[in-house]
Amino acid sequence: NTPASSVIQKAFRCSGCVTGVSPVNSRNFSHILRSCPYKCDRHTVLLETEDRYKMEVKKSLNNKRNSLAFNKSACRRTDHRERSNVDNYQEREEAEERDVFSFKDAE
Amino acid sequence: MFKNKRAWFSQSVSRRVCDLWVAEGGMITDLFTADYIFSEDACNPDTQRIYQSLDYVENRITVFHASYLSACEKSKNNRAVSVGHFVLPPAHVQKDIKAEFGCFIWEKEDCL
Ligand SMILES: [Zn+2]
């Protein structure tokens, strides 16, 4: 078929564009779209651009975690420090960990 | 139209739109239990926080623009409106998409 019709055909079967197939929501949309072989150009570019963005965020999340892990080990090595100092360190660490929150444990 | 559906709304979403969701049988819940995550501003702190979360980065959550609700209201049935056209990506991603495809569906009025 001619390219024009294949473009229309693609949008017609792109699971990011069609409706009513299965209840799509904020939880399953990314998975449904990623596993769709008929993605239209717009949804293809959307995924690619989002993935680049997510890579950057992942890197900064890891740096944050590594710096957390490093502080943790540093904290244990100098245990002669009095208790209170270590305790409020825990609060600060939990606060930082909450930034890197995940809904995983909520399900 | 939104019976038994649970949504979380960013501060950027107007009261009217939230009321529409509830009027059509939808429930408003928190980020952890919501099926739908709606915002109208990718730069709003509560929306940016989602884009920085582990769940967003690991593809477990997608933010939709709240104008999806008014589109459903206009068409009087949410079966006909594809929520996939209302994905609200981070501002940086939006810039690249607009460069290639032009305005987003919710920008149609002010973009022309
Ligand atoms: Zn599509």
XYZ file of N, CA and C and ligand atoms in Angstrom:
658
model
N 0.847 -1.203 0.000
C 0.000 0.000 0.000
C 0.893 1.268 0.000
N 0.275 2.337 -0.481
C 1.090 3.567 -0.667
C 1.457 4.122 0.720
N 2.594 4.842 0.822
C 3.039 5.344 2.141
C 1.912 6.103 2.847
N 1.154 6.919 2.081
C 0.120 7.748 2.742
C -0.828 6.833 3.504
N -1.290 5.770 2.827
C -2.292 4.943 3.527
C -1.622 4.234 4.690
N -0.322 3.922 4.558
C 0.274 3.198 5.694
C 0.383 4.139 6.890
N 0.548 5.437 6.634
C 0.620 6.372 7.772
C -0.735 6.366 8.481
N -1.787 6.468 7.684
C -3.123 6.516 8.322
C -3.374 5.186 9.022
N -2.985 4.122 8.315
C -3.256 2.799 8.883
C -2.536 2.670 10.217
N -1.297 3.198 10.264
C -0.507 3.075 11.490
C -1.233 3.778 12.631
N -1.657 5.026 12.384
C -2.287 5.768 13.473
C -3.529 5.025 13.930
N -4.143 4.301 12.949
C -5.386 3.621 13.291
C -5.109 2.468 14.255
N -3.939 1.835 14.139
C -3.700 0.656 14.976
C -2.726 0.957 16.105
N -2.247 2.185 16.196
C -1.292 2.513 17.259
C -2.044 2.484 18.600
N -1.569 1.667 19.528
C -2.357 1.487 20.763
C -2.349 2.754 21.608
N -1.471 3.739 21.246
C -1.497 5.001 21.973
C -2.594 5.903 21.446
N -3.071 5.563 20.214
C -4.070 6.426 19.569
C -5.478 5.842 19.649
N -5.544 4.515 19.577
C -6.903 3.950 19.504
C -7.546 3.989 20.895
N -8.860 3.814 20.903
C -9.547 3.860 22.211
C -10.316 2.559 22.412
N -10.792 2.399 23.660
C -11.744 1.335 23.917
C -11.166 -0.069 23.841
N -9.891 -0.224 23.526
C -9.371 -1.589 23.384
C -9.351 -2.217 24.770
N -8.509 -1.726 25.655
C -8.604 -2.213 27.059
C -8.418 -0.973 27.920
N -8.971 -0.991 29.136
C -8.911 0.244 29.928
C -7.476 0.709 30.119
N -7.143 1.789 29.451
C -5.782 2.330 29.537
C -5.763 3.370 30.645
N -4.733 3.324 31.511
C -4.643 4.371 32.546
C -3.185 4.720 32.808
N -2.962 5.542 33.832
C -1.591 6.025 34.078
C -0.649 4.899 34.467
N -1.208 3.780 34.935
C -0.346 2.680 35.384
C 0.104 1.795 34.233
N -0.802 1.532 33.272
C -0.435 0.545 32.241
C -0.115 1.170 30.890
N -0.318 2.499 30.751
C -0.184 3.098 29.419
C 1.227 2.875 28.850
N 2.243 3.130 29.651
C 3.616 3.052 29.146
C 3.904 1.639 28.651
N 3.460 0.653 29.424
C 3.724 -0.735 29.032
C 2.983 -1.075 27.742
N 1.688 -0.678 27.673
C 0.877 -0.984 26.485
C 1.495 -0.349 25.246
N 1.919 0.913 25.385
C 2.459 1.606 24.216
C 3.784 0.978 23.786
N 4.612 0.646 24.794
C 5.938 0.105 24.450
C 5.821 -1.231 23.731
N 4.780 -2.021 24.095
C 4.706 -3.345 23.466
C 3.883 -3.305 22.181
N 3.544 -2.085 21.702
C 2.701 -2.016 20.489
C 3.595 -1.978 19.238
N 3.398 -2.922 18.306
C 4.229 -2.942 17.095
C 3.792 -1.905 16.054
N 2.633 -1.249 16.253
C 2.125 -0.330 15.211
C 2.181 1.121 15.669
N 3.162 1.449 16.508
C 3.212 2.817 17.049
C 3.259 3.839 15.927
N 2.462 4.899 16.091
C 2.505 5.979 15.091
C 3.779 6.791 15.340
N 4.119 7.663 14.399
C 5.387 8.415 14.506
C 5.421 9.249 15.778
N 4.253 9.882 16.064
C 4.241 10.790 17.212
C 4.522 10.028 18.505
N 3.871 8.879 18.678
C 4.079 8.121 19.919
C 5.466 7.478 19.939
N 6.010 7.196 18.755
C 7.375 6.637 18.719
C 8.360 7.691 19.216
N 8.234 8.902 18.679
C 9.157 9.985 19.066
C 8.946 10.324 20.542
N 7.684 10.269 20.994
C 7.405 10.568 22.408
C 8.177 9.599 23.303
N 8.119 8.317 22.970
C 8.802 7.305 23.804
C 10.308 7.522 23.772
N 10.845 7.750 22.566
C 12.307 7.919 22.444
C 12.779 9.117 23.266
N 12.037 10.223 23.150
C 12.466 11.448 23.856
C 12.330 11.254 25.354
N 11.219 10.589 25.759
C 11.029 10.340 27.194
C 12.155 9.459 27.725
N 12.542 8.443 26.929
C 13.591 7.516 27.408
C 14.905 8.253 27.613
N 15.190 9.209 26.707
C 16.455 9.965 26.876
C 16.393 10.738 28.194
N 15.213 11.352 28.440
C 15.035 12.137 29.667
C 15.197 11.211 30.879
N 14.599 10.010 30.780
C 14.616 9.092 31.938
C 16.036 8.624 32.228
N 16.824 8.476 31.168
C 18.237 8.067 31.373
C 18.928 9.104 32.259
N 18.700 10.388 31.929
C 19.352 11.462 32.702
C 18.919 11.387 34.157
N 17.609 11.210 34.361
C 17.099 11.193 35.744
C 17.696 9.994 36.475
N 17.787 8.851 35.759
C 18.326 7.639 36.406
C 19.745 7.898 36.871
N 20.521 8.581 36.010
C 21.922 8.858 36.370
C 21.947 9.694 37.634
N 21.105 10.741 37.683
C 21.180 11.631 38.856
C 20.653 10.884 40.079
N 19.660 9.975 39.869
C 19.155 9.209 41.024
C 20.266 8.311 41.558
N 21.024 7.701 40.620
C 22.089 6.797 41.074
C 23.159 7.576 41.818
N 23.508 8.772 41.256
C 24.543 9.550 41.958
C 24.063 9.829 43.368
N 22.755 10.180 43.452
C 22.216 10.522 44.770
C 22.366 9.289 45.673
N 22.050 8.105 45.102
C 22.101 6.879 45.930
C 23.549 6.612 46.300
N 24.446 6.743 45.308
C 25.854 6.414 45.609
C 26.355 7.341 46.707
N 25.979 8.626 46.596
C 26.501 9.539 47.629
C 25.891 9.128 48.959
N 24.617 8.680 48.942
C 23.984 8.226 50.202
C 24.763 7.026 50.740
N 25.016 6.031 49.850
C 25.689 4.794 50.289
C 27.057 5.156 50.858
N 27.758 6.064 50.155
C 29.106 6.437 50.603
C 29.012 7.038 52.007
N 28.021 7.962 52.200
C 27.934 8.588 53.537
C 27.643 7.517 54.584
N 26.777 6.535 54.166
C 26.399 5.509 55.147
C 27.649 4.780 55.628
N 28.458 4.313 54.672
C 29.636 3.507 55.089
C 30.567 4.416 55.895
N 30.731 5.670 55.458
C 31.623 6.577 56.190
C 31.114 6.706 57.618
N 29.768 6.766 57.766
C 29.185 6.980 59.090
C 29.538 5.793 59.978
N 29.455 4.539 59.467
C 29.685 3.383 60.333
C 31.142 3.336 60.752
N 32.069 3.721 59.873
C 33.493 3.562 60.231
C 33.802 4.392 61.474
N 33.171 5.598 61.626
C 33.562 6.434 62.786
C 32.483 6.281 63.839
N 32.321 5.035 64.448
C 31.188 4.856 65.357
C 31.460 5.454 66.736
N 32.703 5.982 66.970
C 32.896 6.517 68.335
C 32.106 7.812 68.492
N 31.522 8.327 67.363
C 30.774 9.609 67.492
C 29.557 9.348 68.378
N 29.116 10.375 69.208
C 28.022 10.043 70.141
C 26.728 9.824 69.347
N 25.841 9.145 70.047
C 24.618 8.593 69.437
C 23.853 9.692 68.687
N 23.570 10.841 69.358
C 22.621 11.828 68.778
C 23.079 12.174 67.363
N 24.382 12.275 67.170
C 24.837 12.701 65.841
C 24.378 11.686 64.791
N 24.498 10.407 65.143
C 24.127 9.386 64.150
C 22.616 9.419 63.933
N 21.846 9.643 65.056
C 20.383 9.558 64.903
C 19.865 10.576 63.909
N 20.291 11.869 64.057
C 19.650 12.803 63.118
C 20.182 12.565 61.709
N 21.335 11.855 61.633
C 21.785 11.497 60.276
C 20.729 10.590 59.637
N 20.174 9.648 60.453
C 19.181 8.702 59.917
C 17.991 9.484 59.357
N 17.525 10.506 60.142
C 16.355 11.251 59.650
C 16.668 11.892 58.309
N 17.880 12.489 58.228
C 18.193 13.211 56.978
C 18.240 12.177 55.845
N 18.775 10.988 56.167
C 18.927 9.970 55.111
C 17.545 9.517 54.667
N 16.621 9.323 55.673
C 15.280 8.874 55.270
C 14.607 9.962 54.424
N 14.832 11.207 54.802
C 14.201 12.294 54.023
C 14.736 12.223 52.599
N 16.035 12.015 52.475
C 16.594 11.974 51.104
C 16.016 10.769 50.365
N 15.869 9.655 51.108
C 15.373 8.457 50.419
C 13.928 8.679 49.977
N 13.199 9.525 50.772
C 11.794 9.725 50.362
C 11.741 10.449 49.017
N 12.781 11.280 48.719
C 12.741 11.958 47.408
C 12.797 10.920 46.307
N 13.536 9.847 46.602
C 13.693 8.836 45.534
C 12.565 7.824 45.738
N 11.312 8.351 45.908
C 10.262 7.429 46.388
C 9.807 6.510 45.272
N 9.210 5.463 45.663
C 8.654 4.578 44.634
C 7.319 4.090 45.136
N 6.381 3.908 44.164
C 5.065 3.440 44.596
C 5.099 1.951 44.823
N 6.242 1.327 44.429
C 6.324 -0.140 44.469
C 5.793 -0.648 45.789
N 6.350 -0.119 46.883
C 5.970 -0.698 48.177
C 4.512 -0.385 48.497
N 3.938 0.594 47.771
C 2.547 0.951 48.118
C 1.587 -0.063 47.515
N 2.040 -0.785 46.433
C 1.050 -1.707 45.808
C 0.840 -2.938 46.660
N -19.448 8.598 33.582
C -18.377 8.321 32.600
C -17.125 7.776 33.316
N -16.884 8.263 34.543
C -15.623 7.839 35.199
C -15.901 7.014 36.443
N -16.998 6.241 36.378
C -17.395 5.468 37.558
C -16.272 4.534 37.994
N -16.055 4.409 39.318
C -15.041 3.527 39.907
C -13.617 3.841 39.464
N -13.422 5.023 38.858
C -12.030 5.331 38.484
C -11.441 6.269 39.516
N -10.177 6.060 39.831
C -9.519 6.883 40.870
C -8.477 7.771 40.218
N -8.498 9.070 40.552
C -7.527 9.984 39.936
C -6.860 10.835 41.004
N -5.617 11.253 40.674
C -4.915 12.247 41.480
C -4.788 13.484 40.608
N -5.042 14.666 41.196
C -4.965 15.902 40.413
C -3.855 16.790 40.949
N -3.037 17.302 40.035
C -1.991 18.264 40.425
C -2.659 19.564 40.843
N -1.912 20.360 41.615
C -2.420 21.688 42.021
C -2.749 22.537 40.794
N -2.095 22.206 39.684
C -2.265 23.057 38.488
C -3.628 22.829 37.832
N -4.380 21.807 38.304
C -5.665 21.518 37.634
C -6.781 22.346 38.301
N -7.609 22.940 37.465
C -8.636 23.852 38.022
C -9.698 23.068 38.787
N -10.307 23.746 39.709
C -11.369 23.176 40.569
C -12.472 22.579 39.676
N -12.820 23.332 38.598
C -13.933 22.932 37.718
C -13.684 21.541 37.157
N -12.442 21.290 36.753
C -12.131 19.998 36.129
C -12.218 18.882 37.171
N -11.741 19.167 38.387
C -11.827 18.140 39.443
C -13.295 17.828 39.736
N -14.108 18.894 39.758
C -15.545 18.678 40.033
C -16.179 17.847 38.933
N -15.738 18.070 37.693
C -16.288 17.285 36.569
C -15.987 15.804 36.786
N -14.780 15.515 37.220
C -14.362 14.112 37.447
C -15.283 13.469 38.501
N -15.524 14.212 39.569
C -16.352 13.669 40.663
C -17.811 13.576 40.210
N -18.259 14.611 39.471
C -19.662 14.621 39.009
C -19.928 13.414 38.111
N -18.893 12.953 37.391
C -19.089 11.824 36.481
C -18.742 10.494 37.166
N -18.726 10.506 38.519
C -18.565 9.239 39.241
C -17.138 8.890 39.597
N -16.193 9.754 39.261
C -14.783 9.451 39.555
C -14.442 9.771 41.001
N -13.393 9.127 41.523
C -12.949 9.405 42.899
C -11.596 10.106 42.848
N -11.363 10.994 43.837
C -10.062 11.676 43.886
C -9.246 11.034 45.005
N -8.065 10.496 44.685
C -7.269 9.819 45.719
C -5.829 10.336 45.680
N -4.947 9.610 46.372
C -3.559 10.097 46.396
C -2.776 9.415 45.275
N -1.517 9.847 45.160
C -0.660 9.391 44.059
C -0.483 7.878 44.048
N -0.541 7.265 45.246
C -0.189 5.837 45.302
C -1.338 4.956 44.842
N -2.590 5.441 45.011
C -3.708 4.547 44.665
C -4.435 5.010 43.408
N -4.029 6.132 42.843
C -4.766 6.659 41.681
C -4.493 5.804 40.438
N -5.555 5.614 39.626
C -5.344 4.929 38.336
C -4.910 5.960 37.292
N -5.440 7.196 37.494
C -5.124 8.256 36.525
C -4.424 9.393 37.248
N -3.351 9.916 36.609
C -2.599 11.042 37.167
C -2.793 12.209 36.212
N -3.475 13.275 36.698
C -3.765 14.414 35.817
C -3.027 15.661 36.264
N -2.496 16.397 35.297
C -1.889 17.691 35.608
C -2.127 18.606 34.418
N -1.909 19.916 34.609
C -2.023 20.822 33.471
C -0.736 21.604 33.290
N 0.268 21.302 34.149
C 1.523 22.058 34.042
C 2.690 21.160 34.432
N 3.492 20.805 33.436
C 4.621 19.897 33.672
C 5.653 20.534 34.601
N 5.588 21.875 34.734
C 6.594 22.552 35.572
C 6.095 22.731 37.004
N 4.847 22.336 37.270
C 4.360 22.475 38.634
C 5.176 21.558 39.543
N 5.576 21.991 40.717
C 6.426 21.159 41.578
C 5.858 19.763 41.836
N 4.510 19.670 41.994
C 3.977 18.335 42.336
C 4.057 17.408 41.123
N 4.075 18.007 39.907
C 4.191 17.183 38.700
C 5.659 16.877 38.425
N 6.514 17.872 38.655
C 7.957 17.631 38.441
C 8.443 16.524 39.352
N 7.866 16.479 40.569
C 8.317 15.460 41.529
C 8.037 14.059 40.960
N 6.916 13.942 40.230
C 6.581 12.643 39.630
C 7.622 12.291 38.564
N 7.994 13.314 37.748
C 8.963 13.044 36.684
C 10.332 12.666 37.269
N 10.567 12.989 38.537
C 11.860 12.652 39.155
C 11.763 11.345 39.951
N 10.564 10.730 39.947
C 10.398 9.563 40.841
C 10.879 8.284 40.156
N 11.173 7.300 40.977
C 11.629 5.994 40.484
C 10.562 5.386 39.573
N 9.289 5.572 39.926
C 8.223 4.935 39.144
C 8.138 5.518 37.750
N 8.367 6.833 37.645
C 8.300 7.415 36.298
C 9.484 6.892 35.479
N 10.632 6.890 36.119
C 11.856 6.493 35.417
C 11.776 5.029 34.992
N 11.043 4.223 35.778
C 10.949 2.794 35.432
C 9.617 2.475 34.755
N 9.048 3.498 34.100
C 7.873 3.319 33.240
C 6.665 2.720 33.927
N 6.496 3.041 35.207
C 5.298 2.501 35.889
C 4.216 3.554 36.008
N 4.492 4.782 35.467
C 3.460 5.814 35.632
C 3.525 6.773 34.448
N 2.351 7.219 34.004
C 2.268 8.213 32.920
C 1.344 9.339 33.368
N 1.758 10.587 33.109
C 0.938 11.743 33.494
C 0.122 12.158 32.273
N -1.181 12.394 32.493
C -2.033 12.863 31.396
C -2.443 14.304 31.644
N -2.694 15.033 30.540
C -3.155 16.415 30.681
C -4.650 16.379 31.015
N -5.066 17.235 31.950
C -6.449 17.167 32.454
C -7.473 17.594 31.413
N -7.021 18.174 30.297
C -8.018 18.584 29.287
C -8.649 17.341 28.642
N -8.093 16.159 28.971
C -8.726 14.910 28.537
C -10.174 14.869 29.050
N -10.370 15.376 30.282
C -11.714 15.323 30.888
C -12.676 16.223 30.123
N -12.219 17.431 29.770
C -13.158 18.309 29.034
C -13.427 17.730 27.649
N -12.423 17.057 27.074
C -12.637 16.433 25.750
C -13.703 15.337 25.881
N -13.640 14.563 26.976
C -14.644 13.518 27.181
C -16.013 14.157 27.381
N -16.023 15.256 28.133
C -17.296 15.938 28.418
C -17.926 16.395 27.109
N -17.073 16.984 26.232
C -17.609 17.502 24.949
C -18.157 16.341 24.136
N -17.439 15.203 24.147
C -17.883 14.118 23.256
C -18.924 13.261 23.974
N -19.195 13.616 25.257
C -20.234 12.943 26.043
C -19.945 11.443 26.223
N -18.771 10.989 25.747
C -18.482 9.581 26.095
C -16.996 9.382 26.018
N -16.423 8.829 27.101
C -14.957 8.768 27.119
C -14.442 7.626 26.265
N -15.347 6.802 25.726
C -14.878 5.717 24.845
C -14.276 6.328 23.585
N -14.843 7.476 23.136
C -14.419 7.986 21.832
C -13.131 8.795 21.935
N -12.731 9.156 23.153
C -11.551 10.032 23.279
C -10.364 9.176 23.714
N -9.246 9.282 22.987
C -8.088 8.438 23.326
C -7.180 9.180 24.300
N -7.039 8.607 25.486
C -6.224 9.275 26.506
C -4.764 9.331 26.051
N -4.412 8.453 25.120
C -3.036 8.405 24.617
C -2.615 9.699 23.923
N -3.606 10.489 23.512
C -3.267 11.768 22.871
C -3.022 12.859 23.909
N -3.259 12.517 25.183
C -3.153 13.557 26.218
C -1.972 13.319 27.155
N -1.004 12.527 26.709
C 0.161 12.278 27.564
C 0.876 13.605 27.801
N 1.140 13.927 29.080
C 1.829 15.180 29.420
C 3.258 14.836 29.829
N 4.227 14.982 28.905
C 5.621 14.647 29.249
C 6.296 15.818 29.946
N 7.488 15.632 30.492
C 8.211 16.749 31.118
C 8.428 17.876 30.093
N 8.591 19.101 30.602
C 8.679 20.281 29.724
C 9.766 20.101 28.667
N 10.898 19.548 29.091
C 12.027 19.390 28.173
C 11.631 18.480 27.011
N 10.905 17.407 27.320
C 10.481 16.458 26.280
C 9.455 17.137 25.370
N 8.578 17.938 25.971
C 7.555 18.616 25.168
C 8.199 19.475 24.086
N 9.310 20.111 24.448
C 9.970 21.020 23.495
C 10.384 20.239 22.253
N 11.005 19.073 22.476
C 11.478 18.284 21.313
C 10.296 17.821 20.468
N 9.207 17.416 21.121
C 8.054 16.894 20.370
C 7.425 18.026 19.548
N 7.329 19.201 20.175
C 6.690 20.314 19.461
C 7.530 20.707 18.258
N 8.861 20.572 18.407
C 9.741 20.947 17.291
C 9.413 20.066 16.086
N 9.021 18.823 16.354
C 8.809 17.909 15.231
C 7.342 17.830 14.815
N 6.433 17.925 15.782
C 5.032 17.663 15.430
C 4.121 18.863 15.661
N 4.679 19.956 16.130
C 3.805 21.101 16.382
C 3.114 20.978 17.728
N 2.045 21.763 17.908
C 1.456 21.888 19.248
C 0.859 20.576 19.727
N 0.680 20.533 21.036
C -0.033 19.409 21.644
C -1.526 19.661 21.518
N -2.318 18.626 21.675
C -3.757 18.687 21.459
C -4.397 19.707 22.409
N -3.848 19.863 23.616
C -4.463 20.790 24.549
C -4.012 22.226 24.304
N -3.021 22.361 23.364
C -2.547 23.724 23.106
C -3.191 24.295 21.857
N -4.032 23.446 21.225
C -4.497 23.813 19.879
C -5.001 25.254 19.854
N -5.788 25.672 20.838
C -6.384 27.022 20.736
C -5.278 28.076 20.701
N -4.405 28.122 21.713
C -3.497 29.268 21.747
C -2.291 29.078 20.824
N -2.200 27.892 20.201
C -0.982 27.706 19.409
C -1.178 28.216 17.989
N -2.421 28.293 17.566
C -2.633 28.668 16.142
C -2.366 30.165 15.955
Zn -0.102 6.816 18.294
